[in-house]
Short mmCIF file of C-alpha atoms and ligand atoms in Angstrom, two decimals:
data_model
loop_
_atom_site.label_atom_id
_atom_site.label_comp_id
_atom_site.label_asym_id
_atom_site.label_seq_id
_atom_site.Cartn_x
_atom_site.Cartn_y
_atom_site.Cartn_z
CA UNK A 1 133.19 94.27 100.55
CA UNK A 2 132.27 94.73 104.22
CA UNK A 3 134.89 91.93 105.16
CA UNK A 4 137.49 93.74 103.11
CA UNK A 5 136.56 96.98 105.01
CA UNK A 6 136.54 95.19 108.20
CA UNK A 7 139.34 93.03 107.67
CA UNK A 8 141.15 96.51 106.70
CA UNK A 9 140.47 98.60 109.75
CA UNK A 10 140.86 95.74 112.37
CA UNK A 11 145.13 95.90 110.57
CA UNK A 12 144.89 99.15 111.51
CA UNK A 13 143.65 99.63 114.70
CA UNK A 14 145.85 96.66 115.49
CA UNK A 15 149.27 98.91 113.79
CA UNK A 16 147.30 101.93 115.97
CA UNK A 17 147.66 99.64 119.15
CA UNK A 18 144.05 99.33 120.59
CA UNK A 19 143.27 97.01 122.78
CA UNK A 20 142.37 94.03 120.67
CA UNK A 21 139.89 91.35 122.65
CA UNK A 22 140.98 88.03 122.05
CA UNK A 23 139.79 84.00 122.32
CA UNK A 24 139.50 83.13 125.98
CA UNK A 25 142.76 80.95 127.64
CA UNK A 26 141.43 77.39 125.56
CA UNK A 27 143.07 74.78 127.34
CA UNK A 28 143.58 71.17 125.35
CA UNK A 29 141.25 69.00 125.94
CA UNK A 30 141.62 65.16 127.59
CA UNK A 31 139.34 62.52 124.90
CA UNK A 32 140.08 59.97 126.79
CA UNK A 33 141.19 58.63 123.70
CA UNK A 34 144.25 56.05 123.77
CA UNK A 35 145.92 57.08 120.14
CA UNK A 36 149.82 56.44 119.73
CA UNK A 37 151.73 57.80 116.90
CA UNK A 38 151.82 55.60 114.17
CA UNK A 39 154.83 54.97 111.72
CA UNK A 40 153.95 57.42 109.54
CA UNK A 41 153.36 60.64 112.57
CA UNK A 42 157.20 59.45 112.85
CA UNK A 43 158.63 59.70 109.46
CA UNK A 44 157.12 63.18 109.33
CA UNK A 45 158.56 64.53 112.50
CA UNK A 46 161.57 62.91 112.96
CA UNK A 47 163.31 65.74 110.94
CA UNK A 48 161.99 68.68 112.38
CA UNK A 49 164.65 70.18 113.70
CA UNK A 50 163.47 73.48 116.31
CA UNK A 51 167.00 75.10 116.03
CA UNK A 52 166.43 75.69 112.46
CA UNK A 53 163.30 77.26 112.84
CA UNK A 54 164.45 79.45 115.59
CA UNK A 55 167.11 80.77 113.18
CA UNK A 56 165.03 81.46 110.24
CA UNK A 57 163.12 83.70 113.53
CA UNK A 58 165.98 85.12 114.02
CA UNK A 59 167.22 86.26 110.62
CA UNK A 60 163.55 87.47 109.81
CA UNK A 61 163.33 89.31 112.95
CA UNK A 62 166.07 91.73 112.77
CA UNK A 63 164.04 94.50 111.29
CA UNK A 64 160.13 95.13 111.36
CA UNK A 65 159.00 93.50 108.10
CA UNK A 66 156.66 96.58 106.72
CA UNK A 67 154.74 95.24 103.70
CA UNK A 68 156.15 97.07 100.54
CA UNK A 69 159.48 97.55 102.08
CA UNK A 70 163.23 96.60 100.96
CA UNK A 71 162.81 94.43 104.47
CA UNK A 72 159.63 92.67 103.65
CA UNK A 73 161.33 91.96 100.16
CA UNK A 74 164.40 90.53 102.03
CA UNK A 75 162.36 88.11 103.40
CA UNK A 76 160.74 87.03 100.24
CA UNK A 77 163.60 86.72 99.05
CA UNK A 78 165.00 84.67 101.99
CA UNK A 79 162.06 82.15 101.54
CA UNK A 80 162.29 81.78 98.07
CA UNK A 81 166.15 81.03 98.46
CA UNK A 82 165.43 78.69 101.51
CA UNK A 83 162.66 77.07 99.70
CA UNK A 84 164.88 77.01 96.52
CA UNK A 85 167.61 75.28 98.53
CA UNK A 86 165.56 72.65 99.63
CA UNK A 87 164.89 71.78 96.23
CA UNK A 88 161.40 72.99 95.23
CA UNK A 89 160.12 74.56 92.46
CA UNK A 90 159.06 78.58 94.03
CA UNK A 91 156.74 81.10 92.61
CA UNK A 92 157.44 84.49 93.76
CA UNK A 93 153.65 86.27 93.53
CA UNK A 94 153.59 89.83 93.44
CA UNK A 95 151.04 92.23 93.49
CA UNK A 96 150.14 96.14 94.43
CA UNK A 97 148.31 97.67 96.70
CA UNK A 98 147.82 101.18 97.89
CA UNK A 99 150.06 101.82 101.13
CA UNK A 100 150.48 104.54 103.85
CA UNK A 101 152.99 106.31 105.37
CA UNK A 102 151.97 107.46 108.77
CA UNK A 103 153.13 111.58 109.30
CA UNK A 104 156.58 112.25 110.63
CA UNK A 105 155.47 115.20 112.68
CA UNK A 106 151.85 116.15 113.88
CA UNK A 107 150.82 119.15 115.75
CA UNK A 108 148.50 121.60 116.98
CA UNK A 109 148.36 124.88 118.42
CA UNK A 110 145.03 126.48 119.64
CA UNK A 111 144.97 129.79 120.38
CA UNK A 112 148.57 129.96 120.18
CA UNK A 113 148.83 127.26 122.98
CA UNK A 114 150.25 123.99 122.41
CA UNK A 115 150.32 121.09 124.81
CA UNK A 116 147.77 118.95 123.09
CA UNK A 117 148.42 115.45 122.10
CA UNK A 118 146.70 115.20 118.07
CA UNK A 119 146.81 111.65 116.94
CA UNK A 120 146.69 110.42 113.41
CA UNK A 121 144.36 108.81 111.53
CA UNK A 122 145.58 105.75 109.01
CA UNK A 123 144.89 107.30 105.41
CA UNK A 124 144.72 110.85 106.90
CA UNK A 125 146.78 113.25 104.84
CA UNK A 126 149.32 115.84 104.97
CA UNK A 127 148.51 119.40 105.43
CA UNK A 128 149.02 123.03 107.27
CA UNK A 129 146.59 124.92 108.22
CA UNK A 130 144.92 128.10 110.33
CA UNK A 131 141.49 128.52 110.52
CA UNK A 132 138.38 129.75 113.09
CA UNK A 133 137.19 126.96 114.73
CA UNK A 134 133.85 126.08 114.61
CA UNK A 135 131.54 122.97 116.80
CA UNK A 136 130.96 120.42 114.10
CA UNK A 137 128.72 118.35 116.61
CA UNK A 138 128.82 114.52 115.39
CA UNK A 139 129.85 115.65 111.73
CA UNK A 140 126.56 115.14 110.13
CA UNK A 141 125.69 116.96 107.16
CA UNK A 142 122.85 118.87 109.48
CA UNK A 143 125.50 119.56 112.07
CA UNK A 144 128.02 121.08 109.91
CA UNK A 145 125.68 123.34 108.59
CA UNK A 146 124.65 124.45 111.34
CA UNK A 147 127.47 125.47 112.65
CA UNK A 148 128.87 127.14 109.37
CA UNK A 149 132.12 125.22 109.17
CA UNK A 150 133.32 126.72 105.62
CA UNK A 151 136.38 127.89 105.61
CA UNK A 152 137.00 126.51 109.24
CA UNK A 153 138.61 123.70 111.10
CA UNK A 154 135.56 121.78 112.52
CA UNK A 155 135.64 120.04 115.69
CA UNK A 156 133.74 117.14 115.62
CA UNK A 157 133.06 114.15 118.66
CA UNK A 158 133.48 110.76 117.73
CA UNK A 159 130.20 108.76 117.24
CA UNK A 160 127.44 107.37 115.41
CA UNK A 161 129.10 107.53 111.94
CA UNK A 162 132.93 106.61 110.93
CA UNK A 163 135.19 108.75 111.00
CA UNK A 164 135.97 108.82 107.22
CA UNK A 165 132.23 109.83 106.94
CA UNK A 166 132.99 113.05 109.67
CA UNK A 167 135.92 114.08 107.69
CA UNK A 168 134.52 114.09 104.10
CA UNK A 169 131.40 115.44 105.55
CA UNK A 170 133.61 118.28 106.70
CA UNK A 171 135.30 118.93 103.54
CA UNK A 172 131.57 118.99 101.59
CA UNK A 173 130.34 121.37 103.67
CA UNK A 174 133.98 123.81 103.25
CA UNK A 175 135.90 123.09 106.38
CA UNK A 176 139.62 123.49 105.99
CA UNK A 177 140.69 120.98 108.67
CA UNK A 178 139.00 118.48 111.28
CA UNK A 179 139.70 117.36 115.25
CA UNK A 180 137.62 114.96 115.80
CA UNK A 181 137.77 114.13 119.62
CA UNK A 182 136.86 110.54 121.81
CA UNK A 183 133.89 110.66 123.36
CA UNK A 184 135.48 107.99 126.22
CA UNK A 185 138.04 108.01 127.83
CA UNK A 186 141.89 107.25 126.35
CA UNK A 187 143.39 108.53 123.12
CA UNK A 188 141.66 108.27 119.80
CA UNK A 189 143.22 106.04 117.24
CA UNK A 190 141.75 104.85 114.17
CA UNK A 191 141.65 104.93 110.38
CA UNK A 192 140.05 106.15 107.65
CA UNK A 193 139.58 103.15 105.75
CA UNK A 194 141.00 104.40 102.44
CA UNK A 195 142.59 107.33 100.95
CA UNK A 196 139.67 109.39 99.29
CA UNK A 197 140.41 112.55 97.66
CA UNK A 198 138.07 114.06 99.60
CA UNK A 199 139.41 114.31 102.17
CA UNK A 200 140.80 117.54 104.71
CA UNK A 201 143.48 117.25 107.38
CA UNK A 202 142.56 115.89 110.65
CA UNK A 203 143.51 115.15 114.03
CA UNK A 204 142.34 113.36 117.16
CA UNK A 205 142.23 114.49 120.63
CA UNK A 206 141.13 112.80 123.51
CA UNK A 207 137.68 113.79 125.26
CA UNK A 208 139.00 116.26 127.94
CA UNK A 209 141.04 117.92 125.58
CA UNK A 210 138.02 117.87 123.05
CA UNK A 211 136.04 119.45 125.41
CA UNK A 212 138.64 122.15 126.62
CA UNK A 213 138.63 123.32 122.97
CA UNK A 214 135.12 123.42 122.87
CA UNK A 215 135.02 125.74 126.38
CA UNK A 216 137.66 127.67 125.36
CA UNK A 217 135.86 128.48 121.60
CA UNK A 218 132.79 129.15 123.50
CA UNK A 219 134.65 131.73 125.35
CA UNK A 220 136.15 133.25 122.49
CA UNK A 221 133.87 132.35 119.02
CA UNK A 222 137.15 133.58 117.17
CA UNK A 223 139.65 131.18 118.41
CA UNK A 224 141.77 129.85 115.72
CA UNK A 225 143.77 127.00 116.04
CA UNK A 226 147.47 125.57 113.89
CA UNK A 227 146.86 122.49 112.73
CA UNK A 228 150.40 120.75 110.84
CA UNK A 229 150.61 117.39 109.57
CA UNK A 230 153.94 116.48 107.68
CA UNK A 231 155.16 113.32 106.03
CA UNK A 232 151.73 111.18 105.65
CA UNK A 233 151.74 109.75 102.26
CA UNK A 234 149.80 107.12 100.59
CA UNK A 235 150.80 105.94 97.19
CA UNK A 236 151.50 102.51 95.13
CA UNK A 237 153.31 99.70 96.60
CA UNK A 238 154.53 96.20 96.02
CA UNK A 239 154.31 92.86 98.43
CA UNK A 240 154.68 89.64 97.36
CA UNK A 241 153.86 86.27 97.88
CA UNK A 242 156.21 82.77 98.22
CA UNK A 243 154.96 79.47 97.23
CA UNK A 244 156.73 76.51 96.91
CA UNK A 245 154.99 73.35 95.60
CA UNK A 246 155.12 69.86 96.31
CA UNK A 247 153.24 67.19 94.16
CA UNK A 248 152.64 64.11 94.49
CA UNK A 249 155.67 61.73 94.76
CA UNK A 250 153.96 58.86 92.61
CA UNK A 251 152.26 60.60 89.73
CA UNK A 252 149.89 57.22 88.98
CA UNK A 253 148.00 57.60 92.32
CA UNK A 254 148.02 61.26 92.45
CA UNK A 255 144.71 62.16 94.17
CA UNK A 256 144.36 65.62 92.45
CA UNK A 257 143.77 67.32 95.78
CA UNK A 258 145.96 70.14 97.24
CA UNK A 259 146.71 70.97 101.14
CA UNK A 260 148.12 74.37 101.64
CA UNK A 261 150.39 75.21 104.63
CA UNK A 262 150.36 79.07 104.84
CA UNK A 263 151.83 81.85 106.86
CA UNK A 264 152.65 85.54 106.53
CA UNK A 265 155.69 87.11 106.26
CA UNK A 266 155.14 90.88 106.95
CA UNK A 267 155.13 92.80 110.32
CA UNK A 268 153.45 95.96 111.93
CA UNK A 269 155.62 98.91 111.49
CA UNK A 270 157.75 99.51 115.04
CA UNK A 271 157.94 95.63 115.53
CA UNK A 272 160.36 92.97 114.63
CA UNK A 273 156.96 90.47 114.48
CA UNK A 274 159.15 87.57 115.94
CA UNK A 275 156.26 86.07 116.72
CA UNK A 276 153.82 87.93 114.26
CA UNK A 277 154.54 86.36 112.52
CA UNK A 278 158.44 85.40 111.65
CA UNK A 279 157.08 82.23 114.05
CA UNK A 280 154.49 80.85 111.50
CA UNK A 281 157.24 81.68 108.25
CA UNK A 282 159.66 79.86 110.08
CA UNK A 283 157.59 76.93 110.35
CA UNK A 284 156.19 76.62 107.19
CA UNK A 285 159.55 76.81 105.90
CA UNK A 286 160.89 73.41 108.29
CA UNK A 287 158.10 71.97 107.30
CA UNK A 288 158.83 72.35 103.82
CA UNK A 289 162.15 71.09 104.20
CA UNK A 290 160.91 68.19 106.52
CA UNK A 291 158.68 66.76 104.33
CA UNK A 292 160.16 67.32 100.96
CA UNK A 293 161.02 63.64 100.07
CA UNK A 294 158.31 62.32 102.28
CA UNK A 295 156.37 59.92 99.66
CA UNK A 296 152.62 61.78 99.25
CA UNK A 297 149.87 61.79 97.27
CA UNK A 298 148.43 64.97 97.18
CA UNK A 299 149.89 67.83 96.39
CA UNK A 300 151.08 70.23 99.55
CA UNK A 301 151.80 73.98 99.12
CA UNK A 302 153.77 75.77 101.53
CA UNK A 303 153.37 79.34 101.45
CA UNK A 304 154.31 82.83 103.27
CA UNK A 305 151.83 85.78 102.29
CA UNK A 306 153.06 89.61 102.26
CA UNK A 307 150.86 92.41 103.52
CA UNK A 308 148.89 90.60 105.94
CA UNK A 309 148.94 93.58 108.11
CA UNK A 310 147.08 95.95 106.07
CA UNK A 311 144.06 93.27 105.33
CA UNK A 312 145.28 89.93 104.35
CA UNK A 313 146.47 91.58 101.22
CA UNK A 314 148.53 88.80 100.05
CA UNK A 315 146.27 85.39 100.49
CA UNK A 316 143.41 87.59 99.27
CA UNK A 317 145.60 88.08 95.96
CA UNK A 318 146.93 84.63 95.94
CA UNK A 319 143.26 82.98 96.71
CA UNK A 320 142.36 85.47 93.79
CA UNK A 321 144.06 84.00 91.58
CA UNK A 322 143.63 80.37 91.89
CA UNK A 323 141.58 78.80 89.51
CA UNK A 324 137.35 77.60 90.29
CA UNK A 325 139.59 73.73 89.40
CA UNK A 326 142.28 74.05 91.87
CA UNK A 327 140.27 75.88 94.50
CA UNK A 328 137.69 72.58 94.07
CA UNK A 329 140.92 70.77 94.40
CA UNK A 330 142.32 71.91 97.65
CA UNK A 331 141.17 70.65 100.84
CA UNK A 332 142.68 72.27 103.51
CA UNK A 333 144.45 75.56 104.43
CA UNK A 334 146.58 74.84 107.88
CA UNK A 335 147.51 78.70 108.76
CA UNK A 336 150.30 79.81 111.21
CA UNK A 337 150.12 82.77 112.61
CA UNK A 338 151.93 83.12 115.97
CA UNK A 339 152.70 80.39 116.65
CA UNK A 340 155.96 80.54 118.88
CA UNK A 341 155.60 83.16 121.56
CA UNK A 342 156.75 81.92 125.61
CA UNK A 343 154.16 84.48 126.70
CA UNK A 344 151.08 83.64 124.88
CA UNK A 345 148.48 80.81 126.20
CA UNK A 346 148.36 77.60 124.88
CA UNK A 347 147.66 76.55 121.29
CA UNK A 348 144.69 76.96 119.25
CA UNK A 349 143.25 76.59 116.58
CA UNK A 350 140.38 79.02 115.11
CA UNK A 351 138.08 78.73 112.09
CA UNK A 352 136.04 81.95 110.72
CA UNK A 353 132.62 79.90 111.43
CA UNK A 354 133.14 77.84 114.57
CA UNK A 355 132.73 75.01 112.76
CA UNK A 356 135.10 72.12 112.68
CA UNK A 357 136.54 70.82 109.65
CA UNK A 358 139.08 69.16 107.77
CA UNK A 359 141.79 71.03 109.08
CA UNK A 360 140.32 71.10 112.76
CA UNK A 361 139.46 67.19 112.27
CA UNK A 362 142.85 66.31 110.98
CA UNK A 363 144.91 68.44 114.09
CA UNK A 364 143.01 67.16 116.75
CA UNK A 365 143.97 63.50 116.09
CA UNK A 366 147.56 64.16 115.54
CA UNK A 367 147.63 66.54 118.93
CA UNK A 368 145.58 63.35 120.25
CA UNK A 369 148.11 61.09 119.50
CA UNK A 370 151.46 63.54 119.80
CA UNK A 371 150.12 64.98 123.17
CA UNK A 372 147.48 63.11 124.49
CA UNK A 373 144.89 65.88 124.41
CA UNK A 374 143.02 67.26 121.23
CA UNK A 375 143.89 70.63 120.57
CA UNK A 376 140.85 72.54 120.78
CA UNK A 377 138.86 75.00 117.94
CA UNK A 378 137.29 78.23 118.38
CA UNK A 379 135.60 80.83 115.79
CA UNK A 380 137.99 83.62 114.95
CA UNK A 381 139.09 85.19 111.91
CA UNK A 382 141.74 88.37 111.84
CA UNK A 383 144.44 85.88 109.99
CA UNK A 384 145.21 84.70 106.34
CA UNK A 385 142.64 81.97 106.65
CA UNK A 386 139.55 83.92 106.29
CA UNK A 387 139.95 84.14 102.22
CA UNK A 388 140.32 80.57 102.33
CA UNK A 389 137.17 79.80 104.21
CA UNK A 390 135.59 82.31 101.54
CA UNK A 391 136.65 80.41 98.76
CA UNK A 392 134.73 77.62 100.37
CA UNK A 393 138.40 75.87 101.45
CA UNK A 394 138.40 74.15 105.16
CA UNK A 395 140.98 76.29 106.65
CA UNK A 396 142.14 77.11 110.19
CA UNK A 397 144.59 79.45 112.09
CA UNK A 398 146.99 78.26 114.65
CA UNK A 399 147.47 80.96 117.04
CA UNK A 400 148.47 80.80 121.15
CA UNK A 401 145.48 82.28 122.86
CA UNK A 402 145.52 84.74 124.41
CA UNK A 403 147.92 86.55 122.84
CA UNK A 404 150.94 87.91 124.25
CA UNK A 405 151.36 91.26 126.02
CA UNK A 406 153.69 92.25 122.82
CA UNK A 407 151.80 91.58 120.32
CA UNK A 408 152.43 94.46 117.40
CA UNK A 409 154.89 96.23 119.33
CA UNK A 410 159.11 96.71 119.30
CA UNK A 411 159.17 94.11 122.56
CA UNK A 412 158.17 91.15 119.69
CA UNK A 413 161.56 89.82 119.77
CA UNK A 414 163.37 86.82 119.61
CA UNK A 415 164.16 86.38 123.34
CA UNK A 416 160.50 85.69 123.84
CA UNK A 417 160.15 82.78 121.47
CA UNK A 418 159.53 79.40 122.87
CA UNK A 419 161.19 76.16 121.25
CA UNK A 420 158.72 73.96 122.92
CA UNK A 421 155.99 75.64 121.39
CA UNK A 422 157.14 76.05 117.86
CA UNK A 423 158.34 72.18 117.84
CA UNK A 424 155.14 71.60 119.19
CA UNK A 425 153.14 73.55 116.45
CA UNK A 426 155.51 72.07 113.59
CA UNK A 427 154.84 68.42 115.31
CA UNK A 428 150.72 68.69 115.11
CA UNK A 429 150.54 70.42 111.35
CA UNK A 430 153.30 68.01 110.22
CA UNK A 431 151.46 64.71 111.47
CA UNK A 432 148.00 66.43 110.34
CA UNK A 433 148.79 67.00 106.90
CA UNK A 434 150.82 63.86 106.11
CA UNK A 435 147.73 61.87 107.43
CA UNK A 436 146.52 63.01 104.76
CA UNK A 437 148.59 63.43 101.93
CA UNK A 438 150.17 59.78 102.55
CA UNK A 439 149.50 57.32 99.90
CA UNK A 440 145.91 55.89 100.22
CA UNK A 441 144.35 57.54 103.60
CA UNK A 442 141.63 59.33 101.64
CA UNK A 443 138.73 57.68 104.02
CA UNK A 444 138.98 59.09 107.43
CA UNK A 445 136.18 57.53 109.49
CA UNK A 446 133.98 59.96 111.21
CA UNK A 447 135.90 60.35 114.43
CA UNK A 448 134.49 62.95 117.71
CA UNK A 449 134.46 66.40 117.53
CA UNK A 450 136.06 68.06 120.28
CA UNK A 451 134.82 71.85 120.31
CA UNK A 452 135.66 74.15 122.60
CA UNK A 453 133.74 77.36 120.71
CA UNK A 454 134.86 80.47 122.30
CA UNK A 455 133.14 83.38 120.36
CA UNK A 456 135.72 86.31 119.53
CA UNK A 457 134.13 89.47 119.48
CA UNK A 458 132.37 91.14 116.49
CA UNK A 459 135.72 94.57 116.67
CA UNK A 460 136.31 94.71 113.88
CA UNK A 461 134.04 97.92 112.96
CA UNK A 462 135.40 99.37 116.12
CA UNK A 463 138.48 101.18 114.78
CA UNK A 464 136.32 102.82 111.85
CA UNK A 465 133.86 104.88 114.30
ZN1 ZN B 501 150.07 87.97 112.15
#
């Protein structure tokens, strides 16, 4: 439940555009080791072709890829008729969840004077109202009845509790309307989690203009203030997710076990998501095509997830719904997510515990033998891996670290993708997973760990409080 939350907020302080920490530069590490690629690395690279995946970027790119939009359902549709044309078998996976519309138009007026700049809350909700404002101190219960908020807009500093818990404290104790101010420095952007219907219009305002508010209600105890919020709307909406499925070529030596190759599809409003993550679609969708005929056996899904955005919406349904025998079954969850951007640092890969794994094991030799240096592991979460992990599944993002400058904004375009590093993405997970799902290489021996664990910060409560 906490992850949900957490998972949740973090997609929305990201759409908000906070400053998001990330993994520290991880640079590939030498082994010494003398591995060359082996007949097998060959057969499943040799048809990875970069200009195809750069066009599938390009087709996916033209519009931001909002989850429950006609655009995100374009590019379902686009991967199921790509996948289709390959020759798989595709399941098109949809499901609901609830979505918001951010306001069109936000204002405030206090005192008949405008020249604030209110900010939105995710979840807040429409409204238009005038009211005596009143100091709601940190928007405890004991605050707001101290300061006899019924009937009035309360202004309220960010702190100690989330903001949901301000606002809905607010509305208990009969205020009309909440501005809820930083208590640092920079604009106030967060969310409220959920839409409750409990809740009371509100805005944010930074600290100085918090604080001028306050003076100016202290100098006047009947200062009213406009506050307008138009256009916000949460309601019902539909993503879905694309799987195609490859089994085993030779039914007789089937191992039962299934690796799934995973990315999502959808983007932050405002931004084209070239590389967040049209990159890691475009992939997964060579690498279907690459290894379609390549003789395996184990089973290999390749998959593109909607609504990652708002919360990993779409591999939490999909994980959902696999069955306690096929989630024994699979083995591995390789994840792309941004995988293809000229700006970002180099690749890595990250796993919600640190810890190596199957998926961590299996990369590292094939980056060992493709590059000559193991690509290196940190702990991180934030991508469609996490409800893998959860399900007990090895799993791992692949993700340039740091991130780039444009990450969730309307510069993530196609003139900033790299070639070299989506071949060079395609190249690792291709070799990984068909060491694997080639006939009879169940018994990897134990080979050396190479960790390079770079904590990422514990943010993810940050955007809630
Ligand atoms: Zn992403």
């Amino acid at each position: 439940m906490k992850k949900k939350l957490a998972a949740f907020s973090l997609a929305a302080m990201l759409a908000a555009g906070a400053a998001v920490p990330t993994a520290v530069i991880a640079k590939p590490i030498e082994t010494g080791y003398t591995q060359v690629l082996d007949q097998f690395d060959k057969k499943a690279i040799r048809k990875i072709d970069v200009d195809r995946i750069y066009n599938h970027i390009a087709v996916l790119s033209e519009a931001p890829r909002v989850a429950g939009t006609d655009v995100e359902d374009r590019a379902a549709d686009y991967l199921r008729n790509e996948f289709k044309s390959y020759g798989y078998e595709v399941e098109v996976q949809p499901f609901t969840f609830t979505g918001y519309t951010e306001p069109t138009r936000l204002s405030l007026t206090v005192d008949g004077k405008s020249g604030f700049s209110p900010g939105n809350f995710t979840y807040g909700i429409s409204g238009d109202v005038t009211a005596v404002l009143a100091d709601g101190g940190l928007g405890t219960p004991a605050d707001l009845e101290k300061a006899d908020v019924s009937g009035k807009i309360a202004v309220i500093r960010r702190g100690d509790i989330s903001f949901a818990e301000k606002v809905i404290n607010a509305s208990r104790a009969g205020a009309v309307g909440v501005i809820l101010y930083n208590n640092t420095a920079g604009p106030l952007s967060g969310t409220l989690g959920n839409h409750d219907d409990e809740l009371i219009p509100a805005v944010s305002l930074t600290l100085a203009e918090g604080e001028a508010v306050l003076a100016q209600l202290a100098s006047d105890p009947g200062t009213k203030a406009h506050l307008l919020i138009e256009g916000a709307e949460t309601s019902e909406r539909t993503s879905h997710n694309v799987i195609a499925t490859k089994k085993p070529t030779n039914k007789q030596k089937d191992t039962g076990d299934i690796i799934a190759i995973s990315s999502h599809m959808d983007s932050v409003p405002g931004a084209p998501g070239a590389n967040d993550n049209a990159s890691g679609t475009a992939v997964t969708l060579e690498l279907a095509r690459v290894m379609k005929n390549l003789p395996s056996d184990t089973e290999i899904r390749f998959m593109s997830f909607g609504a990652e955005e708002l919360g990993l919406l779409g591999s939490r349904h999909y994980v959902s719904e696999l069955t306690e025998e096929e989630k024994d079954r699979m083995i591995a969850n390789f994840n792309l997510d941004m995988v293809g951007s000229r700006d970002a640092g180099d690749l890595t890969m990250w796993t919600v515990d640190g810890q190596a794994n199957l998926v961590t094991d299996l990369s590292q030799d094939s980056s060992e033998r493709l590059n000559g240096k193991a690509t290196p592991f940190a702990a991180g979460g934030r991508s469609d891996h996490v409800p893998f992990h959860e399900a007990g599944i090895p799993a791992a993002l692949f993700i340039h670290s740091p991130t780039e400058p444009w990450y969730h904004s309307p510069e993530d375009t196609l003139d900033k993708i790299s070639k070299e590093k989506l071949e060079d993405t395609a190249k690792i997970v291709a070799t990984a997973v068909y060491d694997r799902a080639r006939f009879d290489n169940q018994n990897r021996k134990d080979k050396k760990r190479v960790e390079n664990k770079v904590l990422i910060d514990a943010f993810y409560e940050e955007a809630l409080r």
